[in-house]
Amino acid sequence: MNRLFNWGCASLESGGPAVMGILNVTPDSFSDGGQFFDTQRAIEHGLSMVEAGVSLIDIGGESTRPGADKVSQSEEISRVTPVIEALVAQTSVPISIDTSNPEVMVAAVTAGASMINDVRALQRHGALEAAADLKVPVCLMHMQGEPDTMQVDPRYNDVVTEVADFLKARVDCAVDAGIPLQDIVIDPGFGFGKNLEHNLRLLDELAALLQIGVPVLAGLSRKSMIVKILGYDPQDRRPSSLALALIATQNGASILRVHDVRETVEALSVLKAIRNL
Ligand code: 9MG
């Protein structure tokens, strides 16, 4: 039995995707402007996501936003571990650690995290071995380049094929390293070294990734592709984020990584009502 499926992660047909809430414990996160940097406020935000119906919480201590400050591994660990420990003590919602650093993976899982979300697909030295030793599910994401430069003219011959080939190769490496296939999730990495056309093609053809045989995670919430689609930066990116989440669900996503948990849960209820007719 896939442990992720125990968490309620499934296709729309079998109950709807899991909603993964984003909890950035950084002063320079994508959208919260450092609002939740304070440990206590991060814990409260995590608990509010639980109230709102979150299926798992993704905690990160280093921003992947272009230009974000780099932090040491010890700083990353000291940001995330108290939040993980507090949430594990106060809720039964599984915690995922958003990191590429093996030492952070070990510290976070020791503190109670039960999944690793790596935007570098376990390519950093020691990451694959650390994840295999920790025996927790992993999310392997595609990124072209590195955060600081990835949006400077990203190029592909065929974005869907290239992303799928990369993810398939990383799944094979993970399995070879001892991570069971049932513990692997893949993610095309919307906005990570992709222009608007690349992102739209990946979303439209998301089902192509299902051929790899593991669940697909989609992270579209509040991303700058919304600004490119609309032609302006709206005061509120939630409406567009919900539209993108529903499209990803209809195209086969099993996990949605989102900021706005309650709104996403409600939007999914509407979609499920139609499916259950
Ligand atoms: C950490 N992080 C930021 N955006 C992300 C996305 O789209 N997917 C995953 N897996 N992680 C992300």
Tab-separated table of C-alpha atoms and ligand atoms in Angstrom:
chain	number	residue	atom	x	y	z
A	1	MET	CA	0.000	0.000	0.000
A	2	ASN	CA	1.369	3.389	-0.982
A	3	ARG	CA	1.857	5.378	2.217
A	4	LEU	CA	0.824	8.529	0.375
A	5	PHE	CA	-2.483	6.930	-0.444
A	6	ASN	CA	-2.932	6.308	3.287
A	7	TRP	CA	-2.865	10.076	3.644
A	8	GLY	CA	-5.819	10.413	1.360
A	9	CYS	CA	-3.801	11.274	-1.716
A	10	ALA	CA	-5.639	10.009	-4.759
A	11	SER	CA	-7.014	10.872	-8.132
A	12	LEU	CA	-10.276	12.762	-8.482
A	13	GLU	CA	-12.086	9.497	-9.153
A	14	SER	CA	-11.036	7.998	-5.826
A	15	GLY	CA	-11.676	10.833	-3.401
A	16	GLY	CA	-9.784	13.817	-4.771
A	17	PRO	CA	-6.223	15.052	-4.415
A	18	ALA	CA	-4.474	15.697	-1.131
A	19	VAL	CA	-4.060	19.384	-0.291
A	20	MET	CA	-0.507	20.159	0.816
A	21	GLY	CA	-0.324	23.469	2.699
A	22	ILE	CA	2.744	25.677	2.235
A	23	LEU	CA	4.462	26.846	5.416
A	24	ASN	CA	7.544	28.905	4.648
A	25	VAL	CA	9.599	29.594	7.752
A	26	THR	CA	11.751	32.226	6.028
A	27	PRO	CA	11.980	35.995	6.140
A	28	ASP	CA	11.815	36.180	2.320
A	29	SER	CA	9.231	33.595	1.271
A	30	PHE	CA	7.338	33.637	-2.069
A	31	SER	CA	4.159	35.296	-0.836
A	32	ASP	CA	3.950	35.801	2.876
A	33	GLY	CA	6.648	38.470	2.990
A	34	GLY	CA	8.237	36.945	6.061
A	35	GLN	CA	4.980	37.087	7.982
A	36	PHE	CA	5.444	33.605	9.446
A	37	PHE	CA	9.159	33.761	10.138
A	38	ASP	CA	8.528	33.936	13.822
A	39	THR	CA	8.330	30.335	15.093
A	40	GLN	CA	5.168	30.825	17.116
A	41	ARG	CA	3.365	32.441	14.214
A	42	ALA	CA	4.485	29.648	11.908
A	43	ILE	CA	3.043	27.075	14.305
A	44	GLU	CA	-0.228	29.005	14.523
A	45	HIS	CA	-0.410	29.233	10.740
A	46	GLY	CA	0.189	25.467	10.507
A	47	LEU	CA	-2.618	24.822	12.994
A	48	SER	CA	-4.938	27.115	11.051
A	49	MET	CA	-4.247	25.052	7.925
A	50	VAL	CA	-5.177	21.934	9.873
A	51	GLU	CA	-8.489	23.603	10.823
A	52	ALA	CA	-9.005	24.420	7.153
A	53	GLY	CA	-8.723	20.768	6.126
A	54	VAL	CA	-5.117	20.380	4.972
A	55	SER	CA	-3.912	16.807	4.211
A	56	LEU	CA	-0.193	17.481	4.729
A	57	ILE	CA	1.972	20.514	5.510
A	58	ASP	CA	5.162	21.348	3.598
A	59	ILE	CA	7.636	23.240	5.794
A	60	GLY	CA	10.605	25.045	4.253
A	61	GLY	CA	13.416	27.042	5.849
A	62	GLU	CA	15.078	28.363	2.689
A	63	SER	CA	13.277	30.197	-0.090
A	64	THR	CA	13.677	28.998	-3.685
A	65	ARG	CA	12.619	32.431	-4.983
A	66	PRO	CA	15.164	33.951	-7.424
A	67	GLY	CA	17.468	36.309	-5.529
A	68	ALA	CA	16.502	34.943	-2.109
A	69	ASP	CA	19.199	34.972	0.577
A	70	LYS	CA	21.171	31.764	0.949
A	71	VAL	CA	21.108	30.268	4.423
A	72	SER	CA	23.447	27.841	6.146
A	73	GLN	CA	22.246	24.315	6.848
A	74	SER	CA	22.342	25.007	10.585
A	75	GLU	CA	20.166	28.101	10.110
A	76	GLU	CA	17.759	26.104	7.948
A	77	ILE	CA	17.584	23.403	10.642
A	78	SER	CA	17.027	25.905	13.419
A	79	ARG	CA	14.160	27.499	11.486
A	80	VAL	CA	12.254	24.323	10.678
A	81	THR	CA	12.772	21.866	13.549
A	82	PRO	CA	10.884	23.743	16.307
A	83	VAL	CA	7.930	24.196	13.968
A	84	ILE	CA	7.942	20.528	12.962
A	85	GLU	CA	8.199	19.368	16.576
A	86	ALA	CA	5.334	21.617	17.687
A	87	LEU	CA	3.030	20.608	14.835
A	88	VAL	CA	3.766	16.902	15.251
A	89	ALA	CA	2.926	17.242	18.955
A	90	GLN	CA	-0.331	19.076	18.292
A	91	THR	CA	-1.782	17.431	15.174
A	92	SER	CA	-1.761	14.156	13.295
A	93	VAL	CA	-1.384	15.827	9.890
A	94	PRO	CA	1.823	14.566	8.218
A	95	ILE	CA	4.654	17.063	7.751
A	96	SER	CA	6.824	17.283	4.661
A	97	ILE	CA	10.248	18.962	4.710
A	98	ASP	CA	11.025	21.196	1.733
A	99	THR	CA	14.799	20.963	1.396
A	100	SER	CA	17.638	19.809	-0.868
A	101	ASN	CA	20.152	19.430	1.967
A	102	PRO	CA	20.774	15.946	3.404
A	103	GLU	CA	21.574	17.243	6.903
A	104	VAL	CA	18.295	19.152	6.964
A	105	MET	CA	16.431	16.043	5.770
A	106	VAL	CA	17.879	14.044	8.665
A	107	ALA	CA	17.141	16.750	11.268
A	108	ALA	CA	13.607	17.300	9.988
A	109	VAL	CA	12.689	13.610	9.895
A	110	THR	CA	14.223	13.163	13.361
A	111	ALA	CA	11.991	16.043	14.501
A	112	GLY	CA	8.940	14.248	13.107
A	113	ALA	CA	8.631	15.060	9.393
A	114	SER	CA	7.347	12.114	7.369
A	115	MET	CA	8.059	13.192	3.780
A	116	ILE	CA	10.847	14.947	1.848
A	117	ASN	CA	10.014	17.487	-0.867
A	118	ASP	CA	13.128	18.249	-2.899
A	119	VAL	CA	13.023	20.790	-5.732
A	120	ARG	CA	16.387	19.354	-6.863
A	121	ALA	CA	15.056	15.781	-7.023
A	122	LEU	CA	17.707	14.443	-4.594
A	123	GLN	CA	20.595	15.449	-6.892
A	124	ARG	CA	22.713	17.171	-4.209
A	125	HIS	CA	25.625	15.175	-2.870
A	126	GLY	CA	24.360	12.715	-0.223
A	127	ALA	CA	20.654	13.544	-0.673
A	128	LEU	CA	19.623	10.304	-2.370
A	129	GLU	CA	21.378	8.190	0.269
A	130	ALA	CA	19.966	10.273	3.143
A	131	ALA	CA	16.409	9.980	1.803
A	132	ALA	CA	16.761	6.225	1.290
A	133	ASP	CA	18.119	5.769	4.836
A	134	LEU	CA	15.299	7.840	6.311
A	135	LYS	CA	12.671	5.606	4.680
A	136	VAL	CA	10.078	8.315	4.110
A	137	PRO	CA	8.205	9.202	0.911
A	138	VAL	CA	9.889	11.705	-1.396
A	139	CYS	CA	8.720	14.261	-3.944
A	140	LEU	CA	11.131	14.617	-6.885
A	141	MET	CA	10.721	17.923	-8.738
A	142	HIS	CA	12.042	19.076	-12.114
A	143	MET	CA	13.972	22.353	-12.270
A	144	GLN	CA	16.011	23.679	-15.206
A	145	GLY	CA	19.034	25.569	-13.834
A	146	GLU	CA	19.212	27.061	-10.360
A	147	PRO	CA	16.794	29.508	-8.700
A	148	ASP	CA	18.870	32.680	-9.242
A	149	THR	CA	19.074	32.276	-13.030
A	150	MET	CA	16.440	29.721	-13.989
A	151	GLN	CA	14.007	32.269	-15.409
A	152	VAL	CA	16.580	33.856	-17.729
A	153	ASP	CA	15.469	32.473	-21.094
A	154	PRO	CA	14.626	28.831	-20.260
A	155	ARG	CA	14.655	26.620	-23.394
A	156	TYR	CA	13.376	23.174	-24.341
A	157	ASN	CA	12.851	21.373	-27.642
A	158	ASP	CA	9.823	19.626	-26.178
A	159	VAL	CA	9.142	20.626	-22.596
A	160	VAL	CA	6.745	17.777	-21.744
A	161	THR	CA	9.035	15.037	-23.080
A	162	GLU	CA	12.146	16.529	-21.487
A	163	VAL	CA	10.539	16.985	-18.069
A	164	ALA	CA	9.017	13.485	-18.219
A	165	ASP	CA	12.376	11.934	-19.228
A	166	PHE	CA	14.157	13.722	-16.386
A	167	LEU	CA	11.569	12.650	-13.816
A	168	LYS	CA	11.584	9.057	-15.044
A	169	ALA	CA	15.407	8.974	-14.729
A	170	ARG	CA	15.235	10.397	-11.192
A	171	VAL	CA	12.576	7.860	-10.197
A	172	ASP	CA	14.860	5.079	-11.486
A	173	CYS	CA	17.809	6.485	-9.489
A	174	ALA	CA	15.666	6.705	-6.355
A	175	VAL	CA	14.466	3.121	-6.751
A	176	ASP	CA	18.055	1.950	-7.375
A	177	ALA	CA	19.077	3.715	-4.153
A	178	GLY	CA	16.464	1.745	-2.218
A	179	ILE	CA	13.468	4.088	-2.140
A	180	PRO	CA	10.339	2.016	-2.866
A	181	LEU	CA	8.371	3.105	-5.938
A	182	GLN	CA	5.274	3.433	-3.722
A	183	ASP	CA	7.096	6.150	-1.746
A	184	ILE	CA	7.821	8.376	-4.755
A	185	VAL	CA	5.881	11.382	-6.066
A	186	ILE	CA	6.930	13.486	-9.068
A	187	ASP	CA	6.414	17.162	-9.835
A	188	PRO	CA	6.994	19.064	-13.129
A	189	GLY	CA	8.136	22.149	-11.178
A	190	PHE	CA	5.901	24.885	-12.531
A	191	GLY	CA	7.869	28.134	-12.737
A	192	PHE	CA	11.241	26.487	-12.117
A	193	GLY	CA	13.132	27.257	-15.339
A	194	LYS	CA	9.977	27.528	-17.480
A	195	ASN	CA	8.380	30.369	-19.380
A	196	LEU	CA	4.619	30.809	-19.662
A	197	GLU	CA	4.288	28.573	-22.689
A	198	HIS	CA	6.294	25.814	-20.978
A	199	ASN	CA	4.111	26.047	-17.857
A	200	LEU	CA	0.867	25.983	-19.833
A	201	ARG	CA	1.950	23.001	-21.912
A	202	LEU	CA	2.974	21.070	-18.808
A	203	LEU	CA	-0.348	21.823	-17.164
A	204	ASP	CA	-2.355	20.936	-20.257
A	205	GLU	CA	-0.432	17.687	-20.740
A	206	LEU	CA	0.048	16.821	-17.074
A	207	ALA	CA	-1.503	13.405	-17.670
A	208	ALA	CA	1.588	12.461	-19.732
A	209	LEU	CA	3.536	12.297	-16.455
A	210	LEU	CA	1.139	9.681	-15.086
A	211	GLN	CA	2.769	7.183	-17.494
A	212	ILE	CA	5.756	7.129	-15.134
A	213	GLY	CA	3.534	5.249	-12.713
A	214	VAL	CA	3.736	7.383	-9.561
A	215	PRO	CA	1.473	10.172	-8.230
A	216	VAL	CA	1.957	13.713	-9.560
A	217	LEU	CA	2.190	16.798	-7.336
A	218	ALA	CA	1.338	20.225	-8.789
A	219	GLY	CA	2.517	23.505	-7.256
A	220	LEU	CA	0.825	26.415	-8.995
A	221	SER	CA	-0.374	28.506	-6.074
A	222	ARG	CA	0.200	32.284	-6.441
A	223	LYS	CA	3.001	31.715	-8.975
A	224	SER	CA	4.099	34.478	-11.322
A	225	MET	CA	2.663	32.618	-14.331
A	226	ILE	CA	-0.650	34.099	-13.135
A	227	VAL	CA	0.730	37.584	-13.756
A	228	LYS	CA	1.803	36.536	-17.243
A	229	ILE	CA	-1.591	34.975	-18.019
A	230	LEU	CA	-3.552	38.020	-16.827
A	231	GLY	CA	-1.143	40.624	-18.172
A	232	TYR	CA	-1.067	42.365	-14.783
A	233	ASP	CA	-0.335	41.472	-11.177
A	234	PRO	CA	-3.700	41.151	-9.438
A	235	GLN	CA	-4.059	42.285	-5.822
A	236	ASP	CA	-5.264	38.778	-5.055
A	237	ARG	CA	-3.828	35.736	-6.858
A	238	ARG	CA	-6.254	33.331	-5.160
A	239	PRO	CA	-8.935	33.178	-7.888
A	240	SER	CA	-6.384	32.286	-10.555
A	241	SER	CA	-4.633	29.859	-8.192
A	242	LEU	CA	-7.910	28.019	-7.632
A	243	ALA	CA	-8.558	27.799	-11.364
A	244	LEU	CA	-5.076	26.341	-11.888
A	245	ALA	CA	-5.564	23.879	-8.995
A	246	LEU	CA	-8.805	22.594	-10.506
A	247	ILE	CA	-7.267	22.191	-13.947
A	248	ALA	CA	-4.346	20.269	-12.423
A	249	THR	CA	-6.824	18.048	-10.578
A	250	GLN	CA	-8.798	17.326	-13.713
A	251	ASN	CA	-5.548	16.523	-15.525
A	252	GLY	CA	-4.542	13.933	-12.911
A	253	ALA	CA	-2.687	15.639	-10.025
A	254	SER	CA	-2.808	13.668	-6.768
A	255	ILE	CA	-1.353	16.377	-4.518
A	256	LEU	CA	-1.867	20.157	-4.780
A	257	ARG	CA	0.731	22.366	-3.049
A	258	VAL	CA	-1.124	25.525	-2.044
A	259	HIS	CA	-1.100	28.599	0.171
A	260	ASP	CA	-4.880	28.893	0.473
A	261	VAL	CA	-6.030	25.650	2.017
A	262	ARG	CA	-9.663	26.390	2.864
A	263	GLU	CA	-10.409	27.890	-0.541
A	264	THR	CA	-8.758	24.932	-2.316
A	265	VAL	CA	-10.633	22.362	-0.209
A	266	GLU	CA	-13.915	24.145	-1.021
A	267	ALA	CA	-13.150	24.384	-4.737
A	268	LEU	CA	-12.338	20.654	-4.776
A	269	SER	CA	-15.662	19.912	-3.050
A	270	VAL	CA	-17.447	21.598	-5.937
A	271	LEU	CA	-15.523	19.542	-8.473
A	272	LYS	CA	-16.148	16.326	-6.535
A	273	ALA	CA	-19.899	17.042	-6.352
A	274	ILE	CA	-20.025	17.066	-10.143
A	275	ARG	CA	-17.934	13.887	-10.371
A	276	ASN	CA	-20.200	12.084	-7.903
A	277	LEU	CA	-23.413	12.748	-9.855
B	1	9MG	C1	9.336	24.413	-2.545
B	1	9MG	N1	8.494	24.597	-3.711
B	1	9MG	C2	8.151	25.791	-4.300
B	1	9MG	N2	7.381	25.560	-5.373
B	1	9MG	C3	7.236	24.211	-5.480
B	1	9MG	C4	6.571	23.369	-6.368
B	1	9MG	O1	5.917	23.838	-7.416
B	1	9MG	N3	6.637	22.042	-6.168
B	1	9MG	C5	7.330	21.532	-5.116
B	1	9MG	N4	7.360	20.196	-4.970
B	1	9MG	N5	7.994	22.288	-4.231
B	1	9MG	C6	7.940	23.603	-4.418
